[in-house]
PDB file of C-alpha atoms in Angstrom:
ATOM      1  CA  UNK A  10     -13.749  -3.003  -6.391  1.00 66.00           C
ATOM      2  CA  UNK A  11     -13.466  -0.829  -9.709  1.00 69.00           C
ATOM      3  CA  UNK A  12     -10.568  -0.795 -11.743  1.00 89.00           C
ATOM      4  CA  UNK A  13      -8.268   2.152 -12.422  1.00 93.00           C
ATOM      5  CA  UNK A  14      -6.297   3.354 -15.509  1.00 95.00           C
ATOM      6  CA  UNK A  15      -3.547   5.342 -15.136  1.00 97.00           C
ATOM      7  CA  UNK A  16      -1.342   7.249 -17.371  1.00 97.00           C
ATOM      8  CA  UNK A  17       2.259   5.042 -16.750  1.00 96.00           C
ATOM      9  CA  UNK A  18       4.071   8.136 -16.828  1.00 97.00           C
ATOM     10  CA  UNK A  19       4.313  12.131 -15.927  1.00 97.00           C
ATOM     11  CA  UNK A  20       7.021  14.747 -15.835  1.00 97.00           C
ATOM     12  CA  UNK A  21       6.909  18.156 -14.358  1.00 96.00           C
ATOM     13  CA  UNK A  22       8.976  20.621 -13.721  1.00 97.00           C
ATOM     14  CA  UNK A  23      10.219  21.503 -10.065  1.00 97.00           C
ATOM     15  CA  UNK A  24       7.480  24.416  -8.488  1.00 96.00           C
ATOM     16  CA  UNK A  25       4.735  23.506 -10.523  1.00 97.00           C
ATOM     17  CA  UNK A  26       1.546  21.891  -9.925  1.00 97.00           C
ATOM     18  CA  UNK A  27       1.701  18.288 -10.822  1.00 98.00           C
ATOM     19  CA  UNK A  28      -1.604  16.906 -11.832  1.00 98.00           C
ATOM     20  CA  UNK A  29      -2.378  13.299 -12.216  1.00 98.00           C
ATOM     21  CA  UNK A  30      -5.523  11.852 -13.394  1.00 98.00           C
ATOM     22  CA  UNK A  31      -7.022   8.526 -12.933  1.00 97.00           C
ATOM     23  CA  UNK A  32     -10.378   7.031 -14.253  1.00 96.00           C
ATOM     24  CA  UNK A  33     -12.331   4.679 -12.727  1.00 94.00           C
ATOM     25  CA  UNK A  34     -15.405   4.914 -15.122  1.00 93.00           C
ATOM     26  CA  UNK A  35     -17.432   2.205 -12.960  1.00 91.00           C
ATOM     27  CA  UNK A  36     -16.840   3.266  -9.708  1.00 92.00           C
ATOM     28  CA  UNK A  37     -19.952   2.503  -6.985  1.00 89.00           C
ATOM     29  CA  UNK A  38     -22.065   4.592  -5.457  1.00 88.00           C
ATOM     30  CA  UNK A  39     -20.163   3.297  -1.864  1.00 87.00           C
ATOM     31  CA  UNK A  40     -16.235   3.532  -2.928  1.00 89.00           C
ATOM     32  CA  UNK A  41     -13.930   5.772  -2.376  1.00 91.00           C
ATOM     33  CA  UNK A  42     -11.108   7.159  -4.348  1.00 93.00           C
ATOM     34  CA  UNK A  43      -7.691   6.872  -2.317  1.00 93.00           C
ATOM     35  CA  UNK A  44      -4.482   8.158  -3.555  1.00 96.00           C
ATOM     36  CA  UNK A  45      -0.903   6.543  -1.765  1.00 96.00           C
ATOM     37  CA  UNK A  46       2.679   6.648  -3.479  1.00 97.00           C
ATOM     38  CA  UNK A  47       5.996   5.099  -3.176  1.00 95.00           C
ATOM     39  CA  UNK A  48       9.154   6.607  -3.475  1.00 94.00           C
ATOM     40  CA  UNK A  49      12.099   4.310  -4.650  1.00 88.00           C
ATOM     41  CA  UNK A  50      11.673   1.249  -2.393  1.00 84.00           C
ATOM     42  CA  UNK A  51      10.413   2.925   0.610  1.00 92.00           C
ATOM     43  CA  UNK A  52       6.714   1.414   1.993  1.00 94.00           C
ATOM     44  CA  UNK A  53       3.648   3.145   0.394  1.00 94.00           C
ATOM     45  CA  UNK A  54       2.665   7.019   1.838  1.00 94.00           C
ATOM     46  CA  UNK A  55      -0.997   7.512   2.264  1.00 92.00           C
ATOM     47  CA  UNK A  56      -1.823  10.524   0.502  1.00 95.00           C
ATOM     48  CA  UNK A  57      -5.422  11.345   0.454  1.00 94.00           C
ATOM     49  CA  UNK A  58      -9.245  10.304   0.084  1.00 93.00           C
ATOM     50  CA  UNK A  59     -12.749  10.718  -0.910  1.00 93.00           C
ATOM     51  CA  UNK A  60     -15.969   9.667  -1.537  1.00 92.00           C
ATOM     52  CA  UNK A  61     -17.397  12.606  -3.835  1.00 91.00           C
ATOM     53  CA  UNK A  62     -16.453  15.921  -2.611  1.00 86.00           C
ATOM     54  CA  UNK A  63     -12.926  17.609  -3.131  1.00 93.00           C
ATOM     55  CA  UNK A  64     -10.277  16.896  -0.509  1.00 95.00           C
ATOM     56  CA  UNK A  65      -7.078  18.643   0.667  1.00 96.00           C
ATOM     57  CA  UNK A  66      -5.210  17.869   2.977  1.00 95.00           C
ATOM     58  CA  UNK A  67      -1.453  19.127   3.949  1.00 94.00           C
ATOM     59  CA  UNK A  68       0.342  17.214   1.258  1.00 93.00           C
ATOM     60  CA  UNK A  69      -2.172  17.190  -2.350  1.00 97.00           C
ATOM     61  CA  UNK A  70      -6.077  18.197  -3.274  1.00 98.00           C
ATOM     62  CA  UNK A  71      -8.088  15.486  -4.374  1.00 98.00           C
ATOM     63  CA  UNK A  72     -10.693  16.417  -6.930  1.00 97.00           C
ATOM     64  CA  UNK A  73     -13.565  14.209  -7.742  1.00 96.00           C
ATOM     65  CA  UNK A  74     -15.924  14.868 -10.947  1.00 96.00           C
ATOM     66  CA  UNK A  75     -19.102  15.037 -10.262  1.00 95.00           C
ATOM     67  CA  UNK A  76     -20.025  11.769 -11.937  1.00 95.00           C
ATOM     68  CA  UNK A  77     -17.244  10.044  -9.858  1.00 95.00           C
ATOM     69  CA  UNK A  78     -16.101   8.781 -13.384  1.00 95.00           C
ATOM     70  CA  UNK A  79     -12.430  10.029 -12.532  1.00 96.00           C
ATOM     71  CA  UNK A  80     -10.341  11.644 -10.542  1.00 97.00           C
ATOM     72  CA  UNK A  81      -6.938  14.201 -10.683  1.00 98.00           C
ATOM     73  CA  UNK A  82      -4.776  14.042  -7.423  1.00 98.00           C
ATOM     74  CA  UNK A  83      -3.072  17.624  -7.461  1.00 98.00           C
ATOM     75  CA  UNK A  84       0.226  18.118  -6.191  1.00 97.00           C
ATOM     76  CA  UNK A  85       0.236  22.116  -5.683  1.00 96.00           C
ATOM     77  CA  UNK A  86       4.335  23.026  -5.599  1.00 95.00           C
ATOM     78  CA  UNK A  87       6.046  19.507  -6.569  1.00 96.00           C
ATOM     79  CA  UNK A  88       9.631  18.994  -5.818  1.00 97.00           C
ATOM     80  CA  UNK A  89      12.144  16.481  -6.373  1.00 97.00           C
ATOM     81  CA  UNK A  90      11.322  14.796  -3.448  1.00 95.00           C
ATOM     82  CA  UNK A  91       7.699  13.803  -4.857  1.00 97.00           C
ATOM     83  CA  UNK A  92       9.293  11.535  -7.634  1.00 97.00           C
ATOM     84  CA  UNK A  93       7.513   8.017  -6.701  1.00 97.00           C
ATOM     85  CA  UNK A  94       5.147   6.197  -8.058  1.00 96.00           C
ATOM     86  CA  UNK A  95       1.518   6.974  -7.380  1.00 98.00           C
ATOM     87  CA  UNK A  96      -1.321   4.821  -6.751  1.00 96.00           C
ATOM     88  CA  UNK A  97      -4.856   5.521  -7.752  1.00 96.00           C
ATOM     89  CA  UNK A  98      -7.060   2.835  -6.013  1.00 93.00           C
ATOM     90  CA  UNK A  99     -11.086   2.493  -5.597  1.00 91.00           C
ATOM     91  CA  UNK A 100     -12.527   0.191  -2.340  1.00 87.00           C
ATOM     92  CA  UNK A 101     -15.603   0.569  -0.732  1.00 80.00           C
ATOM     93  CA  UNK A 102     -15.121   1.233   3.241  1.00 72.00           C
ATOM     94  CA  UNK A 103     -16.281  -2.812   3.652  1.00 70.00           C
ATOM     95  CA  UNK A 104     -13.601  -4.174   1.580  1.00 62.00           C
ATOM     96  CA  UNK A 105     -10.622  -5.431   2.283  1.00 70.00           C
ATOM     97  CA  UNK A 106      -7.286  -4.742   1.393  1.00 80.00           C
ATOM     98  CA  UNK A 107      -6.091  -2.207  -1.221  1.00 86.00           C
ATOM     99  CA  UNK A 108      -5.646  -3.726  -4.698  1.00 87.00           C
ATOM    100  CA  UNK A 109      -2.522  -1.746  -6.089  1.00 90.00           C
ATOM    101  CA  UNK A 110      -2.275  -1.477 -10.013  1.00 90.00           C
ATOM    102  CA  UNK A 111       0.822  -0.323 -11.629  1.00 91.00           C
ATOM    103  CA  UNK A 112       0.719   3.633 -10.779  1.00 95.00           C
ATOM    104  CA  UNK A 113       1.783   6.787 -12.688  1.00 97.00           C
ATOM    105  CA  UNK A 114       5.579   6.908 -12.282  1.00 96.00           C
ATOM    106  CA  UNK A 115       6.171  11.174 -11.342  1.00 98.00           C
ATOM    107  CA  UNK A 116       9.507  12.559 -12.584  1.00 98.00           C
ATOM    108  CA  UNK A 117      10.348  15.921 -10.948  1.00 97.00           C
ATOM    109  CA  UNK A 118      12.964  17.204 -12.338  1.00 96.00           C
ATOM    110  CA  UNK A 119      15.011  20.765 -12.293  1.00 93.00           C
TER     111      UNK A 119
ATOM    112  CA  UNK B  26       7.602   7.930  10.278  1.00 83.00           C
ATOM    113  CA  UNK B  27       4.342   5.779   9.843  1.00 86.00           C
ATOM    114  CA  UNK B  28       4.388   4.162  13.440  1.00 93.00           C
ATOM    115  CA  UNK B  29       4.261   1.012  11.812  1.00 97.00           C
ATOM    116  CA  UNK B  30       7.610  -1.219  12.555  1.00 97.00           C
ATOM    117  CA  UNK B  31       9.193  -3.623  10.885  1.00 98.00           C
ATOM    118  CA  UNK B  32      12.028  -6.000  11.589  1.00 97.00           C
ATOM    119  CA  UNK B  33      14.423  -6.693  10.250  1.00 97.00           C
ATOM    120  CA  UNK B  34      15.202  -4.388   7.399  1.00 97.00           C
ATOM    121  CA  UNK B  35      17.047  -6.999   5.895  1.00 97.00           C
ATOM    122  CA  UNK B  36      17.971 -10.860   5.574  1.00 97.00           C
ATOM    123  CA  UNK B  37      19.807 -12.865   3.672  1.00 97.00           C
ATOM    124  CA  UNK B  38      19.310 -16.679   3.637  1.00 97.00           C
ATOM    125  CA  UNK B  39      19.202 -20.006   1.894  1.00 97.00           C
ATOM    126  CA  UNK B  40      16.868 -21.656  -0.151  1.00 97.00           C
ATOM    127  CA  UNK B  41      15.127 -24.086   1.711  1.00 97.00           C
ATOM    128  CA  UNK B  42      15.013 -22.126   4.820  1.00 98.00           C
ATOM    129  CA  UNK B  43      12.394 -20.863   7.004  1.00 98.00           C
ATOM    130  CA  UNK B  44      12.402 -17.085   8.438  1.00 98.00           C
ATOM    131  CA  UNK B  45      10.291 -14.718  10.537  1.00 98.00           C
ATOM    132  CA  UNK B  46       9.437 -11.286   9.520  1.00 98.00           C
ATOM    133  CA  UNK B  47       7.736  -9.190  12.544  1.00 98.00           C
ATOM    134  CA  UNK B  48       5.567  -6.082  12.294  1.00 98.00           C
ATOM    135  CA  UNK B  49       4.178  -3.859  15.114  1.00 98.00           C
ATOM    136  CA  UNK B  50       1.156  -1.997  14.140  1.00 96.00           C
ATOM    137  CA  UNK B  51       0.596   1.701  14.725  1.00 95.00           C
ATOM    138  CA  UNK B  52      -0.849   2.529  18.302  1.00 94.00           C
ATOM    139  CA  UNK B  53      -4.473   2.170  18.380  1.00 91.00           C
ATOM    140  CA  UNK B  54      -4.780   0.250  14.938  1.00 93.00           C
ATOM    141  CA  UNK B  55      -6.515  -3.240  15.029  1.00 92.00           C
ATOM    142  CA  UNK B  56      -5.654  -4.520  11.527  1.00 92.00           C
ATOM    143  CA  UNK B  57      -2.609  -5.702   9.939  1.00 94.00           C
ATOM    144  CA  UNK B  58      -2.040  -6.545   6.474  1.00 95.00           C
ATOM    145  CA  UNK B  59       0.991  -8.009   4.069  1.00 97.00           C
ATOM    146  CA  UNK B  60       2.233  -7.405   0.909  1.00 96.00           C
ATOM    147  CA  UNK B  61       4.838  -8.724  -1.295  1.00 97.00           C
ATOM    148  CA  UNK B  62       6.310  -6.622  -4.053  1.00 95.00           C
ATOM    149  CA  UNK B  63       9.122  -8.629  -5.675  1.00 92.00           C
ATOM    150  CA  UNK B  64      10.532  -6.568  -9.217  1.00 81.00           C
ATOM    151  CA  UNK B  65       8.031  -8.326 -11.802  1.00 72.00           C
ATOM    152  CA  UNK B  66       4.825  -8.415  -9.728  1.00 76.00           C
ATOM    153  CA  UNK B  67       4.417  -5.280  -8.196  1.00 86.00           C
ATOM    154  CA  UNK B  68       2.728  -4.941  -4.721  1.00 92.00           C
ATOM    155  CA  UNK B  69       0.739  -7.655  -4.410  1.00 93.00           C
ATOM    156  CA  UNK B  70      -1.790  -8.374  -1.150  1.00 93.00           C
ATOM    157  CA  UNK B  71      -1.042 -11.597   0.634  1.00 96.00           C
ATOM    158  CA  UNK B  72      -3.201 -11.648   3.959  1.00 95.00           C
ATOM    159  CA  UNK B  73      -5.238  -9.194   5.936  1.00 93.00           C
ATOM    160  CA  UNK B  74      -5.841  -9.822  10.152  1.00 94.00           C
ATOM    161  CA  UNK B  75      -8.027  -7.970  12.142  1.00 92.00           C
ATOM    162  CA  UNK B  76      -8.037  -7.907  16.015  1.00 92.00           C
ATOM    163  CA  UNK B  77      -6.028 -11.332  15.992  1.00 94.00           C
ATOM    164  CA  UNK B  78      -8.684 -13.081  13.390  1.00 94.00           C
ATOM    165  CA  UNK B  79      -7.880 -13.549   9.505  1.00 94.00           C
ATOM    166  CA  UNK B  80     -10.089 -11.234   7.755  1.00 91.00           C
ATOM    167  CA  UNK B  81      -8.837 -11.663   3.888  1.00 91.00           C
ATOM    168  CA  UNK B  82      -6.318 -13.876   1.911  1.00 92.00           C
ATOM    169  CA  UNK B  83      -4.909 -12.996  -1.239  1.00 92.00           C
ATOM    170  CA  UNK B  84      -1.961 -14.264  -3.450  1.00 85.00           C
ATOM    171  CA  UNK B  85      -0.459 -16.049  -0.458  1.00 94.00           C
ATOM    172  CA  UNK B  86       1.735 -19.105  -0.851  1.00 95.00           C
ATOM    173  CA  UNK B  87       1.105 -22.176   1.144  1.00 96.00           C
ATOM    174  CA  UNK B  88       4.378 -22.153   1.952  1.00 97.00           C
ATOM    175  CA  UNK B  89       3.477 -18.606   4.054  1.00 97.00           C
ATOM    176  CA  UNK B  90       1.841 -18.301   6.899  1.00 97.00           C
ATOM    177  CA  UNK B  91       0.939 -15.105   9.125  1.00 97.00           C
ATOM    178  CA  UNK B  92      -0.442 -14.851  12.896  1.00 97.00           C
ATOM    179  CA  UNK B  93      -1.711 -11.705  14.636  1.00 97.00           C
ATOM    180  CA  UNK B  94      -0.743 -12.011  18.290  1.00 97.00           C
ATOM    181  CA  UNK B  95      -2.767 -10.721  20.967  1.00 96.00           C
ATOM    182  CA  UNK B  96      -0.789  -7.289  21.614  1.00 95.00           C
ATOM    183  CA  UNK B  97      -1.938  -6.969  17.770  1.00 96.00           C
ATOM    184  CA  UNK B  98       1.502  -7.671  16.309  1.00 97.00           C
ATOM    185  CA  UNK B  99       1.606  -9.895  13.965  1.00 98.00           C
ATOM    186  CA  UNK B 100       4.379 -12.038  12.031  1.00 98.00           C
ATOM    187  CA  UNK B 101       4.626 -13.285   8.624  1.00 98.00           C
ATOM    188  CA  UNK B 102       6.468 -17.394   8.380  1.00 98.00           C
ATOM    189  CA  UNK B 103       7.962 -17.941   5.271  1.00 98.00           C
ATOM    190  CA  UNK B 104       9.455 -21.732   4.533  1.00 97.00           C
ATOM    191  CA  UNK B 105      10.936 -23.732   1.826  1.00 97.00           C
ATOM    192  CA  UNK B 106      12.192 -20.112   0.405  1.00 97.00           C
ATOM    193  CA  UNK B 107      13.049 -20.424  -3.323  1.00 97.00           C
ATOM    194  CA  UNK B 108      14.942 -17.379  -5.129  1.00 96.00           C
ATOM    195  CA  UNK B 109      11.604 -16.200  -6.219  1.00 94.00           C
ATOM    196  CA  UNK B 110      10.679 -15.357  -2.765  1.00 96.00           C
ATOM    197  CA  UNK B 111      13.456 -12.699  -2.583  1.00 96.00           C
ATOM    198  CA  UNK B 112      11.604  -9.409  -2.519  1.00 97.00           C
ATOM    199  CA  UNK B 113      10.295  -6.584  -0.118  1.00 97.00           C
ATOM    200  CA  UNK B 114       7.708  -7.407   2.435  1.00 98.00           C
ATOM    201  CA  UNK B 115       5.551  -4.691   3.443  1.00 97.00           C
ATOM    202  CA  UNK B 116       3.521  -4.482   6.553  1.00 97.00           C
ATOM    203  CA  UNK B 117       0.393  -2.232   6.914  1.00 95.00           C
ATOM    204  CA  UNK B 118      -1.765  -1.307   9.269  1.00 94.00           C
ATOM    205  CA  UNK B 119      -5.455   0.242   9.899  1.00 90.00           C
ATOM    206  CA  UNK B 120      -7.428   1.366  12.742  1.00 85.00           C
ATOM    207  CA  UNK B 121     -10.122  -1.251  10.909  1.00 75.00           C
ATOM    208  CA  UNK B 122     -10.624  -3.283   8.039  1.00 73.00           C
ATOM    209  CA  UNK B 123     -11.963  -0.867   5.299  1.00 69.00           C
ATOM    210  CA  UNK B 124     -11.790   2.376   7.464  1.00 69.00           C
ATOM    211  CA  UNK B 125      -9.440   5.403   6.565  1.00 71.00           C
ATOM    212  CA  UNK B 126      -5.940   4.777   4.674  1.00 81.00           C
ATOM    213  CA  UNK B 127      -3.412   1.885   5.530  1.00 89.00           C
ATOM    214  CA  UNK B 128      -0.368   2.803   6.997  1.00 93.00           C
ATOM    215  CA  UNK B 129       2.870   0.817   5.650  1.00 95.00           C
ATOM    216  CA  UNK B 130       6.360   0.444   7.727  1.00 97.00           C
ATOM    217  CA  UNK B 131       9.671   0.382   5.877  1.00 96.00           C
ATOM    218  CA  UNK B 132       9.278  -3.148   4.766  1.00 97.00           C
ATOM    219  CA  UNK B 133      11.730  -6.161   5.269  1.00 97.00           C
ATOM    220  CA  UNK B 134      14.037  -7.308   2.085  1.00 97.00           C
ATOM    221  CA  UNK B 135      14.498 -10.571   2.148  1.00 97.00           C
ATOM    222  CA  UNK B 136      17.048 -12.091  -0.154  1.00 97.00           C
ATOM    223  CA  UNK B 137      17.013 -16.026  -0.957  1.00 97.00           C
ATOM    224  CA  UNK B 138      20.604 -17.209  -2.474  1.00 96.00           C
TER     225      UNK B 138
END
């Protein structure tokens, strides 16, 4: 599966959109992009996926470039309660188990 | 709530010892997997079942073992616990290996004294 990079950290201010990015510059033609997170301790929140076209879904937007080279999971109103970590991770559909990396840590703060 | 259960929430025991974590999988999912995230390493992927077979192993002690029971549970043995096995154990489950997102329960926080 492809690796990810990550920015280790983000702020943003409570009502904004958070954006966070992720590259995965040698992604395959076959994997997907999938986004979870983890607040403070708590078991990892699937958040969203895709292959190549946006996504939304009721809790973020997931938009894919077109080369697939990277990825920026939107958040569209963040509040304090989406402080976690958040995990950007490539695997085709026939792999295994998710590979987490270290995450962008999300402060949302007042 | 993910659907998936895990107990229990949290144990305390000895080094040396042997314990049993148990996870029920959402309804209707057919693979389980386990991670470990302990404070240094992160989350890290020990074993993946699917349908009651082991489909993947990753860093998984020999000391740990895992079964997926024909009602799909599955459990997670841990024996000879050193300190370094104190962490959180997370339980996840699929509908199938590869398919869709894995959903994780609450985990189990074992603490070895």
């Amino acid at each position: 599966d492809a690796k990810t990079t990550q920015p280790p950290s983000m702020d943003c201010a409570e009502g904004r959109a958070a954006n966070l990015p992720c590259n995965h510059s040698t992604i395959s033609g076959n994997e997907y992009v999938y986004w979870y997170r983890q607040i403070h301790s708590q078991g990892p929140q699937y958040i969203i996926h895709g292959l190549k076209n946006n996504e939304t879904n009721e809790m973020a937007s997931l938009i894919i470039t077109e080369d697939r080279k990277s990825s920026t999971l939107i958040l569209p109103h963040a509040t304090l309660r989406d402080t976690a970590v958040y995990y950007c991770i490539v695997k085709s559909q026939a792999g295994t188990a998710l590979i987490f990396g270290k995450g962008t840590t999300l402060s949302v703060s007042s | 709530d993910s659907g998936v259960t895990q107990t229990p929430k949290h144990l305390i025991t000895a080094t040396g010892q042997r314990v049993t974590l148990r996870c029920s999988p959402r309804s209707g999912d057919l693979s389980v997997y386990w991670y470990q995230q302990s404070l240094d390493q992160g989350l890290q992927f020990l074993i993946q079942y699917y349908n009651g077979e082991e489909r993947a192993k990753g860093n998984i002690l020999e000391r740990f073992s895992a079964q997926q029971f024909p009602d799909l549970h599955s459990e997670l043995n841990l024996s000879s616990l050193e300190l370094g096995d104190s962490a959180l154990y997370f339980c996840a489950s699929s509908v199938r290996p590869g398919q869709g997102g894995l959903f994780f329960g609450e985990g189990s926080r074992l603490t070895v004294l």
